[in-house]
Tab-separated table of C-alpha atoms and ligand atoms in Angstrom:
chain	number	residue	atom	x	y	z
P	77	MET	CA	9.622	20.553	10.685
P	78	ARG	CA	11.291	18.116	13.082
P	79	ILE	CA	9.150	14.992	12.831
P	80	LEU	CA	9.286	11.718	14.765
P	81	VAL	CA	7.606	8.732	13.086
P	82	LEU	CA	6.855	5.715	15.290
P	83	GLY	CA	6.728	2.294	13.670
P	84	SER	CA	8.700	-0.005	11.420
P	85	GLY	CA	6.517	-1.158	8.539
P	86	ALA	CA	5.890	-0.350	4.888
P	87	ARG	CA	3.150	2.044	6.000
P	88	GLU	CA	5.693	4.082	7.957
P	89	HIS	CA	8.140	3.925	5.061
P	90	ALA	CA	5.388	5.236	2.759
P	91	ILE	CA	4.564	8.057	5.201
P	92	ILE	CA	8.252	9.030	5.346
P	93	THR	CA	8.547	8.867	1.545
P	94	ALA	CA	5.561	11.236	1.254
P	95	LEU	CA	7.068	13.645	3.809
P	96	LEU	CA	10.425	13.644	1.999
P	97	ALA	CA	8.690	14.194	-1.359
P	98	GLU	CA	7.425	17.550	-0.063
P	99	GLN	CA	11.063	18.732	-0.278
P	100	ALA	CA	10.330	21.010	2.645
P	101	GLY	CA	13.560	20.247	4.488
P	102	HIS	CA	11.872	18.214	7.209
P	103	VAL	CA	14.226	16.575	9.689
P	104	ILE	CA	12.727	13.128	10.169
P	105	THR	CA	13.569	10.467	12.723
P	106	ALA	CA	11.955	7.035	12.797
P	107	ALA	CA	11.675	4.775	15.822
P	108	PRO	CA	12.569	2.037	15.371
P	109	GLY	CA	12.253	1.949	11.562
P	110	ASN	CA	13.668	-0.801	9.338
P	111	ALA	CA	16.532	-1.181	6.873
P	112	GLY	CA	14.765	0.738	4.111
P	113	ILE	CA	13.718	3.574	6.403
P	114	ALA	CA	17.255	3.751	7.807
P	115	ALA	CA	18.568	4.326	4.284
P	116	ASP	CA	16.337	7.412	3.952
P	117	VAL	CA	16.247	9.040	7.408
P	118	GLU	CA	17.788	8.802	10.874
P	119	THR	CA	16.495	5.933	13.014
P	120	VAL	CA	16.626	5.466	16.775
P	121	SER	CA	16.000	2.327	18.791
P	122	LEU	CA	13.231	3.682	20.944
P	123	ASP	CA	10.357	1.450	22.065
P	124	PRO	CA	7.331	3.051	20.357
P	125	THR	CA	4.940	1.653	22.968
P	126	ASN	CA	6.737	3.409	25.844
P	127	GLY	CA	4.950	6.749	26.056
P	128	ALA	CA	7.146	8.257	28.771
P	129	LEU	CA	10.323	7.525	26.796
P	130	VAL	CA	8.851	8.768	23.534
P	131	ALA	CA	7.712	12.030	25.189
P	132	GLU	CA	11.146	12.493	26.751
P	133	TYR	CA	12.880	11.877	23.441
P	134	ALA	CA	10.542	14.308	21.649
P	135	ILE	CA	11.189	17.077	24.206
P	136	GLU	CA	14.957	16.585	24.195
P	137	ASN	CA	15.136	16.615	20.415
P	138	GLY	CA	12.824	19.522	19.723
P	139	ILE	CA	10.307	17.354	17.876
P	140	GLU	CA	7.447	19.441	16.450
P	141	LEU	CA	5.178	16.592	15.324
P	142	VAL	CA	4.961	12.954	16.403
P	143	ILE	CA	3.280	10.580	13.940
P	144	VAL	CA	2.184	7.231	15.340
P	145	GLY	CA	2.038	4.573	12.603
P	146	PRO	CA	0.849	1.240	14.065
P	147	GLU	CA	-2.029	0.329	16.342
P	148	ALA	CA	-0.060	-1.304	19.167
P	149	PRO	CA	1.546	1.939	20.473
P	150	LEU	CA	-1.776	3.777	20.137
P	151	ILE	CA	-3.672	1.167	22.092
P	152	ALA	CA	-0.858	1.148	24.650
P	153	GLY	CA	-1.502	4.899	25.017
P	154	VAL	CA	1.707	6.359	23.577
P	155	ALA	CA	-0.049	9.511	22.364
P	156	ASP	CA	-1.223	10.633	25.812
P	157	PRO	CA	2.059	11.561	27.537
P	158	VAL	CA	3.325	13.183	24.332
P	159	ARG	CA	0.195	15.309	24.058
P	160	THR	CA	0.321	16.155	27.781
P	161	ARG	CA	3.819	17.547	27.251
P	162	GLY	CA	2.420	19.910	24.632
P	163	ILE	CA	3.866	18.255	21.533
P	164	PRO	CA	1.497	17.902	18.554
P	165	VAL	CA	0.825	14.218	17.964
P	166	PHE	CA	-0.931	12.610	15.035
P	167	GLY	CA	-2.577	9.611	16.652
P	168	PRO	CA	-5.497	9.153	19.034
P	169	SER	CA	-5.374	8.852	22.808
P	170	LYS	CA	-5.541	5.454	24.464
P	171	ALA	CA	-9.243	6.035	25.146
P	172	ALA	CA	-10.085	6.982	21.541
P	173	ALA	CA	-7.903	4.171	20.104
P	174	GLN	CA	-10.436	1.762	21.611
P	175	LEU	CA	-12.270	2.350	18.366
P	176	GLU	CA	-9.780	-0.160	16.950
P	177	GLY	CA	-8.808	-1.954	20.158
P	178	SER	CA	-12.299	-3.115	21.089
P	179	LYS	CA	-14.933	-4.246	18.609
P	180	ALA	CA	-17.578	-3.834	21.335
P	181	PHE	CA	-16.527	-0.198	21.920
P	182	ALA	CA	-16.632	0.474	18.161
P	183	LYS	CA	-20.074	-1.112	17.855
P	184	ARG	CA	-21.397	0.954	20.761
P	185	ILE	CA	-20.123	4.193	19.247
P	186	MET	CA	-21.634	3.211	15.891
P	187	ALA	CA	-24.979	2.432	17.501
P	188	GLU	CA	-25.010	5.740	19.346
P	189	ALA	CA	-23.967	7.686	16.251
P	190	ALA	CA	-26.428	5.756	14.020
P	191	VAL	CA	-23.578	4.618	11.749
P	192	PRO	CA	-24.618	1.732	9.463
P	193	THR	CA	-22.833	-1.535	10.292
P	194	GLY	CA	-23.492	-5.277	10.443
P	195	ARG	CA	-25.732	-6.257	13.344
P	196	PRO	CA	-23.606	-7.642	16.194
P	197	VAL	CA	-24.535	-10.251	18.786
P	198	TYR	CA	-22.126	-10.528	21.737
P	199	ALA	CA	-21.200	-13.803	23.358
P	200	GLY	CA	-19.312	-14.397	26.581
P	201	THR	CA	-19.901	-18.153	26.758
P	202	ALA	CA	-19.927	-21.033	24.271
P	203	GLU	CA	-23.707	-21.406	24.676
P	204	GLU	CA	-24.262	-17.758	23.834
P	205	ALA	CA	-21.929	-18.066	20.850
P	206	VAL	CA	-23.794	-21.086	19.440
P	207	ALA	CA	-27.118	-19.325	19.942
P	208	ALA	CA	-25.802	-16.212	18.154
P	209	ILE	CA	-24.346	-18.294	15.313
P	210	ASP	CA	-27.697	-20.030	14.778
P	211	GLU	CA	-29.658	-16.827	15.110
P	212	LEU	CA	-27.662	-14.945	12.451
P	213	GLY	CA	-27.183	-17.945	10.133
P	214	ALA	CA	-24.671	-18.650	7.350
P	215	PRO	CA	-22.350	-17.277	6.132
P	216	TYR	CA	-21.047	-16.914	9.662
P	217	VAL	CA	-18.886	-13.990	10.787
P	218	VAL	CA	-17.162	-14.507	14.142
P	219	LYS	CA	-14.767	-11.919	15.584
P	220	ALA	CA	-12.533	-11.807	18.637
P	221	ASP	CA	-13.266	-8.653	20.626
P	222	GLY	CA	-9.688	-7.374	21.149
P	223	LEU	CA	-6.654	-6.960	18.927
P	224	ALA	CA	-5.808	-10.289	17.331
P	225	ALA	CA	-3.173	-9.419	14.714
P	226	GLY	CA	-5.476	-10.157	11.797
P	227	LYS	CA	-6.331	-13.652	13.059
P	228	GLY	CA	-9.434	-12.780	15.062
P	229	VAL	CA	-11.970	-12.767	12.240
P	230	LEU	CA	-13.433	-15.858	10.606
P	231	VAL	CA	-15.952	-15.747	7.767
P	232	THR	CA	-17.202	-19.236	6.927
P	233	GLU	CA	-20.122	-21.298	5.653
P	234	ASP	CA	-19.101	-24.063	8.067
P	235	ARG	CA	-21.138	-23.915	11.292
P	236	GLN	CA	-18.728	-26.131	13.235
P	237	ALA	CA	-15.736	-24.012	12.165
P	238	ALA	CA	-17.607	-20.903	13.349
P	239	ILE	CA	-18.290	-22.535	16.720
P	240	ASP	CA	-14.663	-23.698	17.033
P	241	HIS	CA	-13.368	-20.193	16.268
P	242	ALA	CA	-15.711	-18.684	18.865
P	243	THR	CA	-14.713	-21.284	21.447
P	244	TYR	CA	-11.016	-20.622	20.856
P	245	TRP	CA	-11.308	-16.825	21.185
P	246	LEU	CA	-13.639	-17.047	24.200
P	247	GLN	CA	-10.548	-18.191	26.118
P	248	HIS	CA	-9.178	-14.669	25.534
P	249	GLY	CA	-12.366	-12.659	26.128
P	250	HIS	CA	-15.677	-11.977	24.420
P	251	VAL	CA	-16.541	-12.655	20.807
P	252	VAL	CA	-18.860	-10.832	18.438
P	253	VAL	CA	-20.988	-12.771	15.977
P	254	GLU	CA	-21.960	-10.457	13.169
P	255	GLU	CA	-24.402	-10.196	10.311
P	256	PHE	CA	-22.663	-11.146	7.038
P	257	LEU	CA	-22.246	-8.243	4.646
P	258	ASP	CA	-21.901	-8.919	0.943
P	259	GLY	CA	-20.178	-6.544	-1.490
P	260	GLU	CA	-16.944	-4.847	-2.497
P	261	GLU	CA	-14.673	-3.675	0.310
P	262	VAL	CA	-13.375	-0.117	0.489
P	263	SER	CA	-10.762	1.384	2.791
P	264	LEU	CA	-11.377	5.092	3.253
P	265	PHE	CA	-9.098	7.190	5.455
P	266	PHE	CA	-10.038	10.410	7.224
P	267	LEU	CA	-7.723	12.790	8.999
P	268	SER	CA	-9.452	14.010	12.145
P	269	ASP	CA	-8.644	16.826	14.562
P	270	GLY	CA	-11.254	15.604	17.015
P	271	HIS	CA	-14.020	17.724	15.489
P	272	ASP	CA	-13.505	18.086	11.751
P	273	VAL	CA	-12.423	15.495	9.210
P	274	ARG	CA	-10.751	15.513	5.782
P	275	ALA	CA	-10.982	12.465	3.531
P	276	LEU	CA	-8.215	10.887	1.504
P	277	SER	CA	-8.847	8.914	-1.703
P	278	PRO	CA	-10.361	5.412	-1.345
P	279	ALA	CA	-8.351	2.207	-1.819
P	280	GLN	CA	-9.041	-1.508	-1.908
P	281	ASP	CA	-6.997	-4.041	0.036
P	282	TYR	CA	-6.516	-7.749	-0.749
P	283	LYS	CA	-6.732	-9.456	2.640
P	284	ARG	CA	-6.397	-13.104	1.628
P	285	LEU	CA	-3.032	-14.728	1.029
P	286	GLY	CA	-3.739	-16.351	-2.315
P	287	ASP	CA	-4.930	-15.448	-5.809
P	288	GLY	CA	-8.693	-15.318	-6.215
P	289	ASP	CA	-9.052	-14.571	-2.476
P	290	ALA	CA	-8.061	-18.100	-1.480
P	291	GLY	CA	-6.220	-18.969	1.712
P	292	PRO	CA	-6.010	-17.359	5.132
P	293	ASN	CA	-6.609	-13.741	6.078
P	294	THR	CA	-3.433	-11.663	6.264
P	295	GLY	CA	-2.503	-8.093	7.128
P	296	GLY	CA	-2.985	-7.336	3.416
P	297	MET	CA	-1.219	-8.643	0.301
P	298	GLY	CA	-1.750	-5.739	-2.075
P	299	ALA	CA	-3.906	-2.729	-2.848
P	300	TYR	CA	-4.880	-0.231	-5.497
P	301	SER	CA	-6.288	3.276	-5.602
P	302	PRO	CA	-8.519	4.962	-6.749
P	303	LEU	CA	-11.557	2.698	-7.214
P	304	PRO	CA	-12.921	3.145	-10.763
P	305	TRP	CA	-15.944	0.907	-10.094
P	306	LEU	CA	-17.364	3.379	-7.576
P	307	ALA	CA	-18.545	5.253	-10.698
P	308	ASP	CA	-21.118	2.474	-11.272
P	309	ARG	CA	-23.085	3.744	-8.257
P	310	TRP	CA	-21.874	7.261	-7.494
P	311	GLU	CA	-21.540	10.239	-9.760
P	312	SER	CA	-17.936	10.752	-8.713
P	313	GLU	CA	-15.394	9.719	-6.103
P	314	ARG	CA	-16.222	12.990	-4.347
P	315	ALA	CA	-19.918	11.994	-4.092
P	316	PHE	CA	-18.962	8.654	-2.515
P	317	VAL	CA	-16.525	10.292	-0.119
P	318	ASP	CA	-19.099	12.931	0.865
P	319	GLU	CA	-21.649	10.212	1.609
P	320	VAL	CA	-19.229	8.312	3.856
P	321	THR	CA	-18.194	11.570	5.530
P	322	ASP	CA	-21.799	12.376	6.412
P	323	LEU	CA	-22.944	8.855	7.264
P	324	VAL	CA	-19.860	7.446	8.986
P	325	ALA	CA	-16.837	9.629	9.679
P	326	LEU	CA	-18.364	12.825	11.041
P	327	PRO	CA	-21.010	11.163	13.249
P	328	THR	CA	-18.307	8.886	14.706
P	329	VAL	CA	-15.848	11.704	15.362
P	330	ARG	CA	-18.569	13.939	16.845
P	331	ARG	CA	-19.816	11.128	19.080
P	332	LEU	CA	-16.290	10.562	20.435
P	333	GLU	CA	-15.880	14.303	20.957
P	334	HIS	CA	-19.208	14.395	22.821
P	335	GLU	CA	-18.032	11.572	25.090
P	336	GLY	CA	-14.879	13.494	25.994
P	337	THR	CA	-12.566	11.162	24.047
P	338	PRO	CA	-11.782	13.198	20.909
P	339	PHE	CA	-10.241	11.212	18.080
P	340	VAL	CA	-7.152	12.990	16.748
P	341	GLY	CA	-5.319	11.168	13.998
P	342	LEU	CA	-6.322	8.831	11.216
P	343	LEU	CA	-9.760	7.257	11.203
P	344	TYR	CA	-9.640	4.213	8.952
P	345	CYS	CA	-13.118	3.266	7.779
P	346	GLY	CA	-13.245	-0.342	6.579
P	347	LEU	CA	-16.419	-0.423	4.495
P	348	ILE	CA	-18.486	-2.837	2.455
P	349	VAL	CA	-20.637	-1.483	-0.354
P	350	THR	CA	-23.743	-3.683	-0.103
P	351	GLU	CA	-26.922	-3.613	-2.201
P	352	GLN	CA	-28.547	-1.757	0.689
P	353	GLY	CA	-25.789	0.837	0.945
P	354	VAL	CA	-22.441	1.430	2.612
P	355	ARG	CA	-21.778	-0.472	5.861
P	356	VAL	CA	-18.834	-0.301	8.263
P	357	ILE	CA	-17.003	-3.593	8.862
P	358	GLU	CA	-14.363	-2.128	11.110
P	359	PHE	CA	-12.641	1.013	12.264
P	360	ASN	CA	-8.918	1.303	12.707
P	361	ALA	CA	-7.160	4.106	14.536
P	362	ARG	CA	-4.260	4.451	12.063
P	363	PHE	CA	-3.373	4.273	8.384
P	364	GLY	CA	-3.950	0.936	6.656
P	365	ASP	CA	-1.101	-1.176	5.407
P	366	PRO	CA	-0.782	-1.720	2.390
P	367	GLU	CA	-3.468	0.853	1.402
P	368	THR	CA	-1.308	3.787	2.537
P	369	GLN	CA	1.309	2.779	-0.042
P	370	VAL	CA	-1.205	3.479	-2.873
P	371	VAL	CA	-2.990	6.494	-1.359
P	372	LEU	CA	-0.050	8.696	-0.368
P	373	PRO	CA	1.864	8.613	-3.702
P	374	ARG	CA	-1.214	10.190	-5.324
P	375	LEU	CA	-1.655	12.883	-2.650
P	376	ALA	CA	-0.837	16.316	-4.098
P	377	THR	CA	-1.440	18.287	-0.869
P	378	PRO	CA	1.541	18.282	1.541
P	379	LEU	CA	0.959	15.508	4.087
P	380	SER	CA	2.833	17.226	6.924
P	381	GLY	CA	0.526	20.258	6.787
P	382	LEU	CA	-2.570	18.079	6.966
P	383	MET	CA	-1.197	16.029	9.859
P	384	LEU	CA	-0.099	19.097	11.807
P	385	ALA	CA	-3.511	20.716	11.245
P	386	ALA	CA	-5.156	17.547	12.583
P	387	ALA	CA	-2.815	17.351	15.560
P	388	THR	CA	-3.441	20.995	16.514
P	389	GLY	CA	-7.196	21.224	16.000
P	390	GLN	CA	-6.934	23.275	12.793
P	391	LEU	CA	-8.418	20.900	10.229
P	392	GLY	CA	-11.606	22.978	9.883
P	393	GLY	CA	-9.560	25.643	8.135
P	394	ALA	CA	-7.653	23.224	5.905
P	395	PRO	CA	-8.631	22.671	2.264
P	396	ALA	CA	-9.780	19.239	1.061
P	397	PRO	CA	-6.733	17.102	0.205
P	398	GLU	CA	-6.152	16.867	-3.529
P	399	PHE	CA	-5.085	13.796	-5.467
P	400	ARG	CA	-3.257	13.359	-8.739
P	401	ASP	CA	-5.168	11.683	-11.535
P	402	GLN	CA	-2.999	8.564	-11.504
P	403	ALA	CA	-3.469	4.870	-10.823
P	404	ALA	CA	-1.461	3.292	-8.009
P	405	VAL	CA	-0.889	-0.405	-7.327
P	406	THR	CA	1.106	-2.152	-4.650
P	407	VAL	CA	2.057	-5.806	-4.365
P	408	VAL	CA	3.329	-7.214	-1.067
P	409	LEU	CA	6.176	-9.712	-0.956
P	410	ALA	CA	5.847	-12.000	2.065
P	411	SER	CA	8.149	-14.614	3.547
P	412	GLU	CA	7.644	-18.332	3.065
P	413	GLY	CA	5.275	-19.629	5.739
P	414	TYR	CA	3.468	-16.291	6.235
P	415	PRO	CA	1.059	-15.763	7.960
P	416	GLU	CA	1.337	-18.775	10.309
P	417	ASN	CA	5.055	-19.268	10.532
P	418	PRO	CA	7.178	-16.861	8.469
P	419	GLN	CA	10.761	-17.930	7.725
P	420	THR	CA	13.125	-15.077	8.506
P	421	GLY	CA	16.800	-14.269	7.973
P	422	ARG	CA	16.793	-14.928	4.225
P	423	PRO	CA	18.655	-12.542	1.885
P	424	ILE	CA	16.795	-10.084	-0.343
P	425	THR	CA	18.321	-8.757	-3.574
P	426	GLY	CA	17.264	-6.580	-6.483
P	427	ILE	CA	15.545	-3.696	-4.683
P	428	ASP	CA	17.802	-1.079	-6.314
P	429	ALA	CA	16.878	-2.372	-9.756
P	430	ALA	CA	13.167	-2.178	-8.887
P	431	ASN	CA	13.545	1.357	-7.515
P	432	ALA	CA	15.342	2.421	-10.704
P	433	ARG	CA	12.242	1.694	-12.799
P	434	ASP	CA	9.894	4.481	-13.887
P	435	GLY	CA	7.112	5.038	-11.359
P	436	VAL	CA	8.285	2.269	-9.007
P	437	SER	CA	9.272	2.607	-5.367
P	438	VAL	CA	9.832	-0.157	-2.842
P	439	ALA	CA	8.535	0.365	0.682
P	440	HIS	CA	10.349	-1.793	3.223
P	441	ALA	CA	8.388	-3.629	5.911
P	442	ALA	CA	10.247	-6.432	7.698
P	443	THR	CA	13.812	-5.859	6.559
P	444	GLY	CA	17.101	-5.689	8.416
P	445	VAL	CA	20.794	-5.883	7.738
P	446	LEU	CA	22.808	-8.938	8.770
P	447	ASP	CA	26.540	-9.121	7.899
P	448	ASP	CA	26.119	-6.345	5.312
P	449	GLN	CA	23.324	-8.263	3.633
P	450	LEU	CA	19.688	-7.129	3.461
P	451	VAL	CA	17.519	-9.865	4.996
P	452	ALA	CA	13.854	-10.519	5.725
P	453	THR	CA	12.972	-10.169	9.405
P	454	GLY	CA	9.269	-11.000	9.406
P	455	GLY	CA	6.110	-11.925	7.511
P	456	ARG	CA	5.337	-9.070	5.151
P	457	VAL	CA	8.784	-8.100	3.899
P	458	LEU	CA	8.198	-5.304	1.442
P	459	SER	CA	5.641	-3.580	-0.689
P	460	VAL	CA	6.430	-2.776	-4.324
P	461	VAL	CA	4.523	0.397	-5.201
P	462	ALA	CA	3.923	1.673	-8.718
P	463	THR	CA	2.022	4.577	-10.207
P	464	GLY	CA	1.030	5.021	-13.815
P	465	SER	CA	-1.352	6.826	-16.110
P	466	SER	CA	-3.592	3.721	-16.138
P	467	PHE	CA	-4.066	0.682	-13.936
P	468	ALA	CA	-2.611	-1.466	-16.703
P	469	GLU	CA	0.586	0.596	-16.607
P	470	ALA	CA	0.788	0.764	-12.801
P	471	ARG	CA	0.186	-2.969	-12.477
P	472	GLU	CA	2.700	-3.807	-15.166
P	473	ARG	CA	5.305	-1.638	-13.433
P	474	ALA	CA	4.622	-3.096	-9.982
P	475	TYR	CA	5.025	-6.672	-11.185
P	476	ALA	CA	8.105	-5.786	-13.245
P	477	GLY	CA	9.625	-4.285	-10.086
P	478	LEU	CA	8.713	-7.366	-8.103
P	479	GLY	CA	10.369	-9.449	-10.800
P	480	ASP	CA	13.689	-7.718	-10.088
P	481	ILE	CA	13.595	-8.817	-6.448
P	482	THR	CA	14.602	-12.202	-5.107
P	483	LEU	CA	13.694	-13.728	-1.743
P	484	GLU	CA	13.857	-17.499	-1.404
P	485	GLY	CA	10.357	-18.873	-0.812
P	486	GLY	CA	8.834	-15.395	-1.179
P	487	GLN	CA	5.069	-15.309	-1.680
P	488	PHE	CA	2.979	-12.748	-3.544
P	489	ARG	CA	-0.375	-12.551	-5.268
P	490	THR	CA	-0.406	-12.291	-9.057
P	491	ASP	CA	-3.911	-10.815	-9.328
P	492	ILE	CA	-3.571	-7.466	-7.537
P	493	ALA	CA	-5.618	-4.857	-9.433
P	494	ALA	CA	-6.243	-7.327	-12.264
P	495	LYS	CA	-9.977	-6.676	-12.071
P	496	VAL	CA	-9.567	-2.943	-12.720
P	497	THR	CA	-7.339	-3.336	-15.778
P	498	ARG	CA	-9.929	-5.169	-17.807
G	790	AMP	P1	-11.764	-7.178	10.071
G	790	AMP	O1	-10.542	-7.621	10.810
G	790	AMP	O2	-12.919	-6.830	10.942
G	790	AMP	O3	-11.439	-6.145	9.018
G	790	AMP	O4	-12.216	-8.420	9.191
G	790	AMP	C1	-11.339	-9.039	8.297
G	790	AMP	C2	-12.061	-9.358	7.020
G	790	AMP	O5	-13.169	-10.215	7.276
G	790	AMP	C3	-12.672	-8.138	6.356
G	790	AMP	O6	-11.764	-7.463	5.560
G	790	AMP	C4	-13.770	-8.763	5.545
G	790	AMP	O7	-13.257	-9.321	4.361
G	790	AMP	C5	-14.246	-9.884	6.412
G	790	AMP	N1	-15.390	-9.454	7.204
G	790	AMP	C6	-15.387	-8.881	8.421
G	790	AMP	N2	-16.636	-8.610	8.851
G	790	AMP	C7	-17.468	-9.034	7.882
G	790	AMP	C8	-18.903	-9.058	7.712
G	790	AMP	N3	-19.723	-8.604	8.659
G	790	AMP	N4	-19.385	-9.574	6.582
G	790	AMP	C9	-18.564	-10.043	5.619
G	790	AMP	N5	-17.223	-10.077	5.712
G	790	AMP	C10	-16.668	-9.581	6.825
G	791	LIG	N1	-4.822	-3.517	5.412
G	791	LIG	C1	-5.661	-3.654	6.548
G	791	LIG	C2	-5.230	-2.911	7.724
G	791	LIG	O1	-4.320	-2.124	7.687
G	791	LIG	O2	-5.846	-3.104	8.759
């Protein structure tokens, strides 16, 4: 298949790695990609948020499937003109991408579909925000309504900090004050064709910058999959996945279909497993990063077939995706100063040595080439991915691979997947 992948992060690199691993002779182009992606497939400098240009490029180049990686192009509506031109696209329309782009939209859909989530109280003024904060009580959860690049959510015991966060984000729109949910977080991805869904295997993300969940929220500093502790409450991973399918994914997808905004692409369910049951913390309209890096290496079913089935309304006839019985761990290497003020332009070495290790593969995120030297170009620079027959082995391999790599001032967590190796 001729496939165009939009995006430039480790998630897109992981998607491309999975497509290449099918050994199906796919001709893949990435726009714009990064240095690691460019070493594997052709890249073009095409603005992924410009739908008209992307559609034109896809037509001219005989593209048979467009895969949209990040949220920004989806929310900008890149999928619509591509779909209008008759090209299968894995990624929701601008209207359906509001599920990620607007917390208020997501909460409304959840309410109408009776999907369990934290109770929201909306505030458009500082007075309303203070009233909502006092009504819901500590710990306080305050969220900006729109896309905020991971900085929009504050969870705190400090009432004044909650009020300050609300006041800041009210300058940019509404805020949502939400019931605090306590429990383990799960990222569960569903492919959707607008009517039917197929689940992938669950993963857990580490959102905070520092060990022990200290420090600021980030895009994600590491992940592992599957989640052995689900067995404490569910008979099997399948039983958990079936429950979330019935309680969350299908009602949401059917509600969007009913409203005339079918969701075609990847429904990311950000969940918390509370004492009272599974609750949704957020939806995203695309694969998670870094969770994708630990889910796709375990996928035994060809990814391209699943994505094409989703993009063409054929998922109902597709078998459930199958996963290898392996453990996968990824550790993110970030630039000094991330997330506030990442230092860029610094050289990176040792990736070949890491890739040469058994079970290790390095997904590039913010990398580029400057004067023949690989350099960091942003906050999250790369994602060292390892699989193994146990979490102990996968974790050991991931950190050994990371140990081969040098980046001055580079930051990473040392406790990714530590809790599942004990
Ligand atoms: P979000 O951007 O909505 O995924 O939120 C970022 C992080 O904030 C989540 O991964 C959770 O760790 C935390 N969070 C968000 N909403 C809640 C909530 N209602 N209760 C507890 N923690 C939350
Ligand atoms: N890792 C969290 C996200 O992709 O939103």
